[in-house]
Amino acid sequence: MRSRNVRRPLAALVFLVLPVVAGDAGAQPAGGGPPPGRGPERLEGRYIVVYRPSVDRPNEVTEDLSRRHGFRTTHRFRHALEGFSAALSEGQLKRLRDDPRVEFVARDRVVHALGAVPIAPGDTVPTGVRRIEAGSSTTVHQPSSVNVAVIDTGIDLEHPDLNAVNGIDCIGDGPADDGNGHGTHVAGTIGAKNNGSGVVGVAPGTKLYAVKVLNSNGSGTDSQVVCGIDWVTGTLTDDDPSNDIPVANMSLGGGGVPIEGCSVTTDPMHLAICRSTTAGVTHVVAAGNDAWDFDYPPIPDTPAAYPQALTVTAISDSDGRPGGQGGSLPCRSGEADDRYASYSNFALTDAGEAHTVAAPGTCITSTRNGGGTTTMSGTSMAAPHIAGLVALCMEEAGTPGPCADLTPAQIIDHIRAEAQGYNTTTTTYGFQGDPLRPRNNGEYYGYLGRVGLPPPDPAARIEATPTGTVVQKGTLRSGGPANLASDENSYYEVNSTSRRARTTTWYGSFNGIPNGLSDLTITYAGKNSLTCDQTVKIRHWSTKSWSQLDARPVGATEVRVVASPAGAPGEYVSGASGNGEVRVQVGCTTRAGTFVASGDLLQISYLG
């Protein structure tokens, strides 16, 4: 087991959004920051009572117990678990614990909130949505018919940019309108409409159910959260298939108790998640903002540490592109483009790693209470990116997706496996701190999740091979552009320099490429007579620099590189209109001795 940091007790369950810091621009966080310590904050005299599975007609049992022992229930649970919450005296507590129908009684705890089709003119795609490739500057996804619950402070039910409907108010008895703003912001990242106003979400226009479990200060209790989970679970078991909710976002958390298995746990929220998951709900939860291990065994953060949840850490991104070339973050000082967020919790155990994935969470612009948009930061803002991803994975625009017939556990595995696969094959996609570029202290943030836009029609793609080649370092040994036109072991060869670090650098030119191209992909296959550090780059004409596509050691075995540059493809075509030139550079360096670099294939493909 890895070493752990010592933690202080944590107070309450909160929404996971960060407070404004020096340099914030327009951020409007909901409530205060995360509590100073670690550990559950229990509510004196308030309890959650859970019946044994054998109890029949639990509502009648609750009526009998409350009448006999003289207490009034605050919530009654019938779906995720069977039981109730109530304020109890010591005598009432003892009698309930002695009742053979009661499986266990737990203290209630405090919780807190933690942050393609053509795009309609006037709408913008936020950086986080672009970073996980759920949208581009011109295209976004269509709605998912899968309903998504936002278990939070509620949602602004009148917001014109949201397809939000009332679910349940577990705080009071009114509609689940947002009294804080946190839930509305989360909702926009999942599904803000592509309607020409404001921003668009990961799954624009998807129906969002407001499940209010946190008050206007962003605080709530375990019993209120269980109330929300119970209601969502019930939609899958009632007689109305139109209200089924198979995805729930929970951007909230707090200190919990050691994690036990579903069959033996006496943590009511964990038991509710277990049974809700069994019923078919995939719960996406925020990892927390304390920069510590959410899966610390003695005092874990919950629901983040529950193995049944898909837990989301946060990265910082300033430009909606991979590559770490963006500037400083606009609303939070100290964060860097394409790097783990300094505030984000992480996993330190194998069990925690097994259900963790990353998403953008810093300076995220989304919908605001009362209309318009606002900017917030936190793992609260990262989680809804993945909730939207899960909804699209289940279904989009009437077409079932790869997650359509999977269980929640299988969906978690699928989302994480897809993220790992794409990050591994497209090495420029990830971030500093991911498993390919880990921190030395073992902090695990997971692979960056990816939605991806629908692939273009293959018949519309145009392929091009070099019209010329130029050797920049080294000397031409043999061959020309024709040797790079196909992968047939007919090589374009360059001799390395012969002093100090031996180097080859050359580029291929592609002429007559339209400035309005899209979806640019570069393919290079080659080898070297000695293993050297190979880079593949593309010319960025406006910055007059080479932008790196791939870097890896390559020796005598031929290696194929397939990569796409960050940002708008037109930035890599010379000129401002009409047709221009694309340049792709290949270089390699070693101190082991002189060598020969052999290129077999160099090709670009694009949509015109």
XYZ file of C-alpha atoms in Angstrom:
608
model
C 0.000 0.000 0.000
C 1.297 3.437 -0.923
C 2.186 5.972 1.766
C -0.534 8.425 2.777
C -0.563 11.974 3.996
C -1.991 12.591 7.473
C -5.373 14.279 7.279
C -7.419 16.393 9.614
C -11.126 15.739 10.159
C -13.310 17.109 7.347
C -16.483 18.991 8.154
C -19.612 18.497 6.112
C -20.574 17.468 2.591
C -20.188 20.378 0.185
C -20.440 21.217 -3.487
C -17.005 21.004 -5.033
C -16.446 24.498 -6.433
C -13.550 26.751 -5.536
C -13.805 30.226 -3.980
C -12.648 33.287 -5.886
C -8.893 33.858 -5.663
C -6.751 36.837 -6.545
C -6.894 37.350 -10.283
C -10.323 35.727 -10.794
C -12.276 37.370 -13.572
C -16.041 37.111 -13.303
C -16.079 33.920 -11.231
C -19.127 33.596 -8.999
C -18.596 30.576 -6.777
C -21.503 29.137 -4.882
C -20.976 29.314 -1.139
C -17.670 29.102 0.711
C -14.656 26.986 -0.037
C -14.069 23.434 1.091
C -13.819 22.889 4.858
C -10.433 23.041 6.519
C -10.134 19.450 7.702
C -11.112 15.910 6.931
C -13.686 13.545 8.344
C -17.463 13.308 8.608
C -19.435 16.024 10.367
C -22.311 14.218 12.050
C -25.624 15.860 12.899
C -26.472 15.538 16.579
C -29.688 13.629 17.199
C -30.477 12.984 13.519
C -30.307 9.483 12.034
C -30.988 7.345 8.978
C -32.782 4.044 9.664
C -32.410 1.211 7.131
C -34.702 -1.816 7.089
C -33.692 -5.385 6.389
C -34.328 -6.552 2.786
C -36.963 -8.979 4.076
C -39.241 -6.168 5.295
C -42.477 -6.082 3.316
C -44.483 -2.851 2.953
C -41.813 -0.542 4.439
C -44.073 2.513 4.411
C -46.559 0.746 6.683
C -43.700 -0.304 8.966
C -42.523 3.325 9.168
C -46.065 4.481 10.035
C -46.218 1.863 12.787
C -42.809 2.755 14.247
C -43.358 6.515 14.168
C -46.775 6.167 15.846
C -45.508 3.697 18.458
C -42.306 5.540 19.363
C -43.480 9.111 18.837
C -41.163 10.594 16.178
C -41.724 12.343 12.843
C -39.810 11.308 9.714
C -38.002 13.865 7.527
C -37.539 11.567 4.489
C -38.835 8.132 3.522
C -36.836 5.891 1.178
C -38.361 3.186 -1.006
C -36.067 2.587 -3.985
C -32.315 2.960 -3.416
C -32.879 1.641 0.092
C -35.881 1.104 2.372
C -36.137 3.142 5.527
C -36.374 6.740 6.706
C -34.555 9.639 8.349
C -35.650 11.354 11.541
C -34.573 13.226 14.649
C -34.501 10.652 17.466
C -34.046 10.721 21.212
C -31.698 8.241 22.908
C -34.659 6.113 23.935
C -36.194 6.105 20.481
C -32.792 5.274 18.993
C -32.324 2.280 21.306
C -35.781 0.893 20.590
C -35.282 1.160 16.832
C -31.891 -0.538 16.982
C -33.483 -3.379 18.937
C -36.315 -3.762 16.412
C -35.758 -6.987 14.372
C -36.966 -5.267 11.187
C -34.136 -2.689 11.325
C -30.838 -3.660 9.673
C -28.851 -0.672 10.979
C -29.115 2.947 12.124
C -26.490 5.530 11.080
C -25.958 9.131 12.103
C -26.938 11.656 9.476
C -23.994 13.710 8.123
C -23.488 17.055 6.458
C -22.663 17.309 2.744
C -21.623 20.244 0.544
C -21.507 21.088 -3.159
C -18.079 20.651 -4.708
C -17.952 23.167 -10.158
C -22.136 16.991 -34.211
C -24.088 19.461 -35.856
C -23.262 23.024 -36.946
C -23.084 25.364 -33.993
C -25.853 27.970 -34.037
C -24.661 31.532 -34.757
C -24.247 33.381 -31.471
C -23.396 30.282 -29.416
C -19.906 29.536 -28.136
C -18.258 26.240 -27.271
C -16.514 26.516 -23.858
C -12.871 25.490 -23.564
C -13.717 22.399 -21.496
C -16.147 21.082 -24.109
C -13.566 21.674 -26.844
C -10.742 20.138 -24.800
C -12.493 16.765 -24.540
C -13.355 17.093 -28.241
C -17.101 17.203 -27.626
C -17.288 20.280 -29.859
C -15.213 22.394 -32.211
C -15.404 26.007 -33.303
C -18.016 24.964 -35.858
C -19.712 21.728 -34.731
C -21.244 20.171 -31.620
C -23.167 17.036 -30.728
C -26.910 16.542 -30.902
C -29.029 15.876 -27.783
C -29.108 12.543 -26.048
C -32.552 11.107 -25.341
C -31.095 9.767 -22.090
C -32.327 11.796 -19.118
C -29.669 13.101 -16.730
C -30.230 14.013 -13.063
C -28.326 16.895 -11.516
C -28.226 16.015 -7.794
C -27.187 19.406 -6.470
C -28.593 22.800 -5.419
C -31.366 22.479 -8.000
C -31.482 24.009 -11.498
C -32.838 27.333 -12.728
C -35.979 25.818 -14.257
C -36.654 28.958 -16.326
C -33.193 29.296 -17.838
C -33.712 29.641 -21.622
C -30.491 27.791 -22.448
C -31.428 24.637 -20.507
C -33.893 21.814 -21.111
C -34.477 21.552 -17.354
C -37.483 19.966 -15.659
C -38.503 19.657 -12.040
C -37.519 16.459 -10.254
C -37.700 16.569 -6.465
C -36.903 19.039 -3.711
C -35.343 17.122 -0.809
C -34.732 20.386 1.097
C -38.357 21.530 1.232
C -41.616 20.874 -0.570
C -41.410 23.266 -3.516
C -40.027 22.955 -7.034
C -36.336 22.104 -7.302
C -35.361 25.620 -8.399
C -31.738 26.572 -7.792
C -31.238 28.851 -4.789
C -27.478 29.011 -5.238
C -26.289 28.792 -8.841
C -24.018 25.785 -8.522
C -26.464 23.238 -9.943
C -27.376 25.525 -12.849
C -23.703 25.852 -13.798
C -23.251 22.069 -13.638
C -26.384 21.587 -15.768
C -25.080 23.880 -18.520
C -21.859 21.927 -18.928
C -23.872 18.747 -19.396
C -26.530 20.036 -21.751
C -26.763 23.784 -22.521
C -28.684 24.091 -25.790
C -27.257 24.752 -29.240
C -29.729 27.600 -29.739
C -27.614 30.603 -30.693
C -27.495 32.059 -27.183
C -24.774 31.689 -24.558
C -22.803 28.433 -24.440
C -23.331 24.835 -25.502
C -22.856 21.751 -23.347
C -21.323 18.371 -24.033
C -24.753 16.951 -25.005
C -26.670 20.103 -26.040
C -30.387 20.107 -25.292
C -30.418 16.865 -23.282
C -33.221 16.776 -20.699
C -31.920 17.552 -17.205
C -33.863 16.687 -14.053
C -33.379 19.042 -11.108
C -32.824 17.057 -7.897
C -32.377 19.534 -5.044
C -30.422 18.120 -2.109
C -28.333 21.177 -1.128
C -29.587 24.498 0.216
C -28.844 28.058 -0.921
C -25.513 27.930 0.933
C -24.533 24.753 -0.898
C -24.915 22.495 2.151
C -27.042 19.454 2.796
C -27.161 16.194 4.687
C -26.682 12.533 3.912
C -30.400 11.976 4.304
C -31.178 14.682 1.750
C -28.684 13.197 -0.722
C -30.127 9.718 -0.132
C -33.574 11.243 -0.774
C -32.320 12.426 -4.169
C -30.670 9.115 -5.049
C -33.798 7.269 -3.954
C -36.019 9.414 -6.198
C -33.765 8.994 -9.232
C -33.672 5.217 -8.686
C -37.448 5.150 -8.489
C -37.781 6.527 -12.023
C -36.392 3.234 -13.327
C -38.957 1.161 -11.464
C -42.199 3.136 -11.961
C -44.690 2.668 -14.795
C -43.492 5.674 -16.851
C -40.531 4.816 -19.119
C -40.315 8.423 -20.349
C -38.932 9.634 -17.009
C -36.217 6.973 -16.640
C -32.953 8.551 -15.456
C -29.910 6.316 -16.036
C -27.263 9.019 -15.439
C -26.798 11.183 -12.340
C -24.210 13.893 -11.718
C -23.149 14.488 -8.098
C -20.787 17.450 -7.800
C -20.806 17.230 -4.028
C -18.928 15.473 -1.281
C -17.513 15.371 2.212
C -15.755 13.217 4.745
C -16.975 9.675 5.117
C -16.310 6.435 6.937
C -14.113 3.510 5.777
C -15.483 1.869 2.644
C -17.035 -1.584 3.032
C -18.674 -3.881 0.518
C -22.242 -3.265 -0.599
C -23.512 -6.332 1.274
C -22.113 -5.240 4.639
C -21.901 -1.432 4.547
C -23.642 0.576 7.253
C -23.098 3.852 5.388
C -26.588 4.813 4.104
C -25.322 6.899 1.187
C -23.041 4.085 0.048
C -25.863 1.558 0.315
C -28.105 3.895 -1.706
C -25.450 4.201 -4.430
C -24.971 0.415 -4.437
C -28.652 -0.310 -4.937
C -29.135 2.584 -7.365
C -26.261 1.247 -9.456
C -27.830 -2.217 -9.417
C -31.063 -0.637 -10.669
C -29.175 0.863 -13.631
C -28.078 4.390 -12.653
C -24.515 5.461 -13.504
C -23.364 7.983 -10.895
C -20.704 10.493 -11.971
C -19.159 12.267 -8.978
C -16.566 14.969 -8.302
C -13.256 13.984 -6.692
C -13.007 16.996 -4.361
C -10.878 20.131 -4.115
C -8.523 19.519 -1.175
C -5.452 18.399 -3.180
C -5.371 15.139 -1.244
C -6.219 11.475 -1.806
C -9.991 11.029 -1.923
C -9.528 7.304 -1.276
C -7.592 7.708 2.012
C -8.797 4.470 3.695
C -9.341 5.673 7.298
C -11.291 8.801 6.274
C -12.263 8.715 2.597
C -14.106 11.473 0.774
C -17.573 10.312 -0.199
C -19.203 9.709 -2.592
C -15.884 10.062 -4.488
C -14.351 6.959 -2.878
C -17.326 4.665 -3.539
C -16.129 2.022 -6.047
C -19.530 2.060 -7.779
C -19.142 5.727 -8.845
C -17.230 7.180 -11.798
C -15.013 9.715 -10.009
C -13.724 12.752 -11.904
C -10.563 14.719 -11.147
C -9.857 18.141 -12.654
C -7.280 19.445 -15.103
C -6.598 23.063 -16.078
C -6.879 24.126 -19.713
C -6.832 27.664 -21.090
C -7.324 27.257 -24.834
C -9.497 24.190 -25.450
C -6.572 22.450 -27.169
C -3.981 19.845 -26.229
C -0.267 20.531 -26.288
C 0.228 22.855 -23.317
C 0.662 25.900 -25.564
C -2.126 27.994 -24.037
C -1.520 30.995 -21.828
C -2.274 31.452 -18.145
C -5.734 30.584 -16.866
C -8.042 33.622 -16.996
C -9.655 33.254 -13.571
C -7.155 31.434 -11.346
C -3.514 32.284 -10.811
C -1.052 29.427 -10.343
C -2.711 27.015 -12.783
C -1.047 25.955 -16.051
C -2.489 24.905 -19.394
C -2.865 21.130 -19.818
C -1.730 20.264 -16.294
C -3.470 18.633 -13.350
C -5.393 21.225 -11.350
C -3.443 22.050 -8.202
C -6.599 21.888 -6.078
C -7.889 18.558 -7.418
C -8.094 15.467 -5.259
C -6.565 12.274 -6.665
C -6.371 8.530 -6.034
C -3.565 6.814 -4.129
C -4.907 3.257 -4.025
C -5.490 0.674 -6.725
C -9.173 0.630 -5.767
C -9.431 4.394 -6.255
C -7.607 4.326 -9.586
C -10.054 1.718 -10.900
C -12.929 4.229 -11.155
C -11.136 7.532 -11.845
C -11.026 9.676 -14.998
C -10.083 13.338 -15.601
C -11.849 16.320 -17.212
C -11.389 20.107 -17.424
C -12.434 21.924 -14.253
C -10.668 25.308 -14.122
C -12.254 28.565 -15.357
C -15.245 26.785 -16.893
C -17.905 29.051 -18.407
C -21.470 27.765 -18.159
C -25.043 28.801 -17.452
C -25.848 31.165 -14.577
C -28.840 31.422 -12.293
C -31.252 33.975 -13.751
C -29.863 33.695 -17.282
C -26.584 34.306 -19.033
C -23.275 32.683 -18.147
C -20.644 32.745 -15.417
C -17.253 31.165 -14.711
C -16.440 28.704 -11.926
C -13.622 26.302 -11.054
C -13.501 22.983 -9.224
C -13.975 19.277 -9.651
C -17.679 20.193 -9.567
C -17.097 21.644 -13.019
C -15.099 18.610 -14.227
C -17.708 15.954 -13.355
C -20.521 17.214 -15.659
C -18.216 16.955 -18.693
C -18.108 13.214 -18.033
C -21.825 12.979 -17.212
C -22.537 14.431 -20.673
C -20.076 11.945 -22.159
C -21.900 9.039 -20.487
C -25.266 10.251 -21.841
C -23.902 10.466 -25.406
C -22.246 7.066 -25.016
C -25.696 5.640 -24.271
C -27.582 7.395 -27.081
C -27.441 10.425 -29.403
C -30.110 11.723 -31.781
C -32.007 8.432 -31.734
C -28.964 6.255 -32.341
C -27.812 3.886 -29.555
C -24.171 4.286 -28.591
C -21.565 1.803 -27.361
C -22.848 2.127 -23.767
C -26.496 1.463 -24.668
C -26.762 -2.061 -23.273
C -24.069 -1.899 -20.611
C -24.457 -1.960 -16.832
C -23.152 1.038 -14.847
C -20.019 -0.924 -13.905
C -19.434 -1.781 -17.565
C -20.019 1.854 -18.565
C -17.354 3.015 -16.102
C -14.926 0.452 -17.498
C -15.770 1.480 -21.064
C -15.320 5.230 -20.469
C -11.978 4.661 -18.750
C -10.750 2.153 -21.342
C -11.661 4.489 -24.207
C -9.837 7.338 -22.470
C -6.761 5.202 -21.885
C -6.754 3.909 -25.451
C -7.056 7.328 -27.050
C -4.486 8.934 -24.727
C -2.046 6.111 -25.433
C -2.340 6.260 -29.228
C -2.622 10.065 -29.400
C 0.082 11.009 -26.934
C -0.347 14.756 -27.417
C -3.955 14.607 -26.157
C -3.282 14.210 -22.429
C -1.920 16.455 -19.676
C 0.948 16.766 -17.220
C -0.016 14.492 -14.344
C -1.814 11.824 -16.367
C -0.586 8.194 -16.250
C 1.677 8.810 -19.267
C 3.265 11.863 -17.568
C 2.727 11.029 -13.886
C 3.796 12.972 -10.854
C 6.614 11.322 -8.904
C 4.597 10.999 -5.695
C 2.084 8.500 -7.108
C -0.874 10.857 -7.324
C -3.317 9.357 -9.847
C -5.604 11.719 -11.756
C -6.611 9.270 -14.480
C -6.638 9.671 -18.244
C -8.413 12.660 -19.773
C -11.893 11.635 -20.881
C -12.827 12.159 -24.517
C -16.137 12.463 -26.328
C -14.965 13.087 -29.894
C -17.144 14.389 -32.704
C -18.762 11.984 -35.162
C -16.201 10.896 -37.765
C -16.488 12.624 -41.130
C -17.654 10.779 -44.198
C -14.578 8.834 -45.369
C -15.602 9.461 -48.970
C -15.198 13.213 -48.401
C -11.603 12.980 -47.193
C -8.782 14.128 -49.426
C -5.326 12.562 -49.189
C -2.122 14.268 -50.321
C 1.546 13.285 -50.546
C 4.566 15.607 -50.632
C 5.255 17.699 -53.710
C 8.779 18.439 -52.483
C 11.298 17.721 -49.717
C 14.007 19.838 -48.050
C 16.907 18.572 -45.896
C 17.660 21.022 -43.073
C 20.289 19.042 -41.101
C 22.299 16.168 -42.552
C 22.662 15.266 -46.231
C 20.386 13.567 -48.728
C 21.419 9.941 -49.236
C 18.793 8.854 -51.746
C 15.209 9.241 -52.852
C 12.692 12.034 -53.208
C 8.983 12.862 -52.683
C 7.883 9.841 -54.728
C 9.439 7.503 -52.166
C 7.123 8.958 -49.501
C 3.918 8.500 -51.505
C 3.119 4.977 -50.236
C 4.137 2.518 -47.528
C 6.065 0.038 -49.685
C 9.604 -0.049 -48.237
C 10.922 2.397 -50.824
C 12.686 4.942 -48.635
C 13.589 8.609 -48.672
C 16.976 8.508 -46.853
C 18.968 11.218 -45.051
C 22.486 10.860 -43.591
C 22.919 12.352 -40.133
C 25.420 15.021 -39.214
C 28.722 13.552 -38.016
C 29.734 15.694 -35.046
C 28.530 15.948 -31.431
C 24.840 15.097 -31.337
C 24.177 13.361 -34.641
C 21.062 14.804 -36.210
C 18.780 14.560 -39.225
C 16.059 17.127 -39.938
C 13.986 17.345 -43.116
C 10.490 18.345 -44.127
C 7.973 17.472 -46.803
C 5.945 20.181 -48.563
C 2.299 19.785 -49.562
C 1.115 22.459 -52.005
C -2.363 23.403 -53.171
C -3.991 22.765 -49.791
C -7.151 24.864 -49.108
C -7.067 27.302 -46.190
C -10.607 26.259 -45.304
C -9.699 22.630 -44.679
C -10.869 20.782 -41.564
C -9.986 17.624 -39.645
C -6.310 17.586 -40.703
C -4.447 14.312 -40.013
C -0.751 13.587 -40.570
C 0.662 10.089 -41.114
C 4.388 9.295 -41.107
C 6.092 5.877 -41.238
C 9.840 5.482 -40.978
C 12.847 4.006 -39.211
C 16.496 4.789 -38.342
C 19.673 2.712 -38.542
C 20.406 3.629 -34.882
C 17.855 4.342 -32.197
C 17.443 8.107 -31.914
C 14.933 10.566 -30.425
C 12.496 11.202 -33.249
C 10.088 14.137 -33.515
C 7.342 14.822 -36.041
C 6.258 18.467 -36.300
C 4.043 20.669 -38.456
C 4.621 24.283 -39.451
C 2.383 26.828 -37.684
C 2.435 29.716 -40.119
C 1.056 32.527 -37.935
C 3.572 31.906 -35.123
C 6.377 31.001 -37.562
C 7.223 27.943 -35.457
C 7.089 24.139 -35.617
C 4.302 22.555 -33.566
C 5.127 19.093 -32.220
C 2.868 16.213 -33.173
C 4.813 13.250 -31.787
C 8.076 12.447 -29.969
C 9.485 8.984 -29.255
C 12.654 6.871 -29.672
C 12.694 5.065 -33.047
C 15.289 2.536 -34.209
C 15.566 -0.110 -36.909
C 11.913 -1.203 -36.660
C 9.580 0.955 -38.741
C 7.120 2.998 -36.649
C 3.912 4.637 -37.896
C 2.781 7.961 -36.395
C -0.793 9.239 -36.883
C -1.558 12.617 -35.320
C -3.601 15.790 -35.702
C -2.411 19.281 -34.736
C -4.042 21.294 -31.993
C -6.401 24.123 -32.854
C -7.902 25.136 -36.184
C -6.411 23.140 -39.104
C -6.267 26.272 -41.242
C -3.532 27.661 -38.983
C -1.167 25.107 -40.545
C -1.761 26.223 -44.146
C 0.212 29.200 -45.473
C -1.680 32.261 -46.578
C -5.055 33.604 -45.498
C -7.333 32.405 -48.297
C -7.376 30.151 -51.306
C -4.747 27.422 -51.425
C -1.438 27.283 -49.558
C 1.358 25.054 -48.323
C 1.551 22.546 -45.440
C 4.976 21.504 -44.144
C 5.615 18.407 -42.015
C 9.067 18.055 -40.435
C 10.789 14.857 -39.252
C 13.893 15.000 -37.081
C 16.003 12.581 -35.040
C 18.989 12.995 -32.704
C 21.423 10.634 -30.930
C 24.939 10.670 -29.518
C 25.462 6.967 -30.245
C 26.998 7.572 -33.689
C 26.176 8.516 -37.256
C 23.003 6.999 -38.673
C 20.633 7.017 -41.624
C 17.023 8.174 -41.291
C 14.650 6.365 -43.668
C 11.160 7.694 -44.403
C 8.713 5.283 -46.008
C 5.414 7.220 -45.989
C 4.452 10.872 -45.435
C 0.830 11.779 -46.031
C -1.803 14.280 -44.951
C -5.570 13.820 -45.142
C -8.256 16.455 -44.627
C -11.762 17.598 -45.374
C -11.813 20.404 -47.906
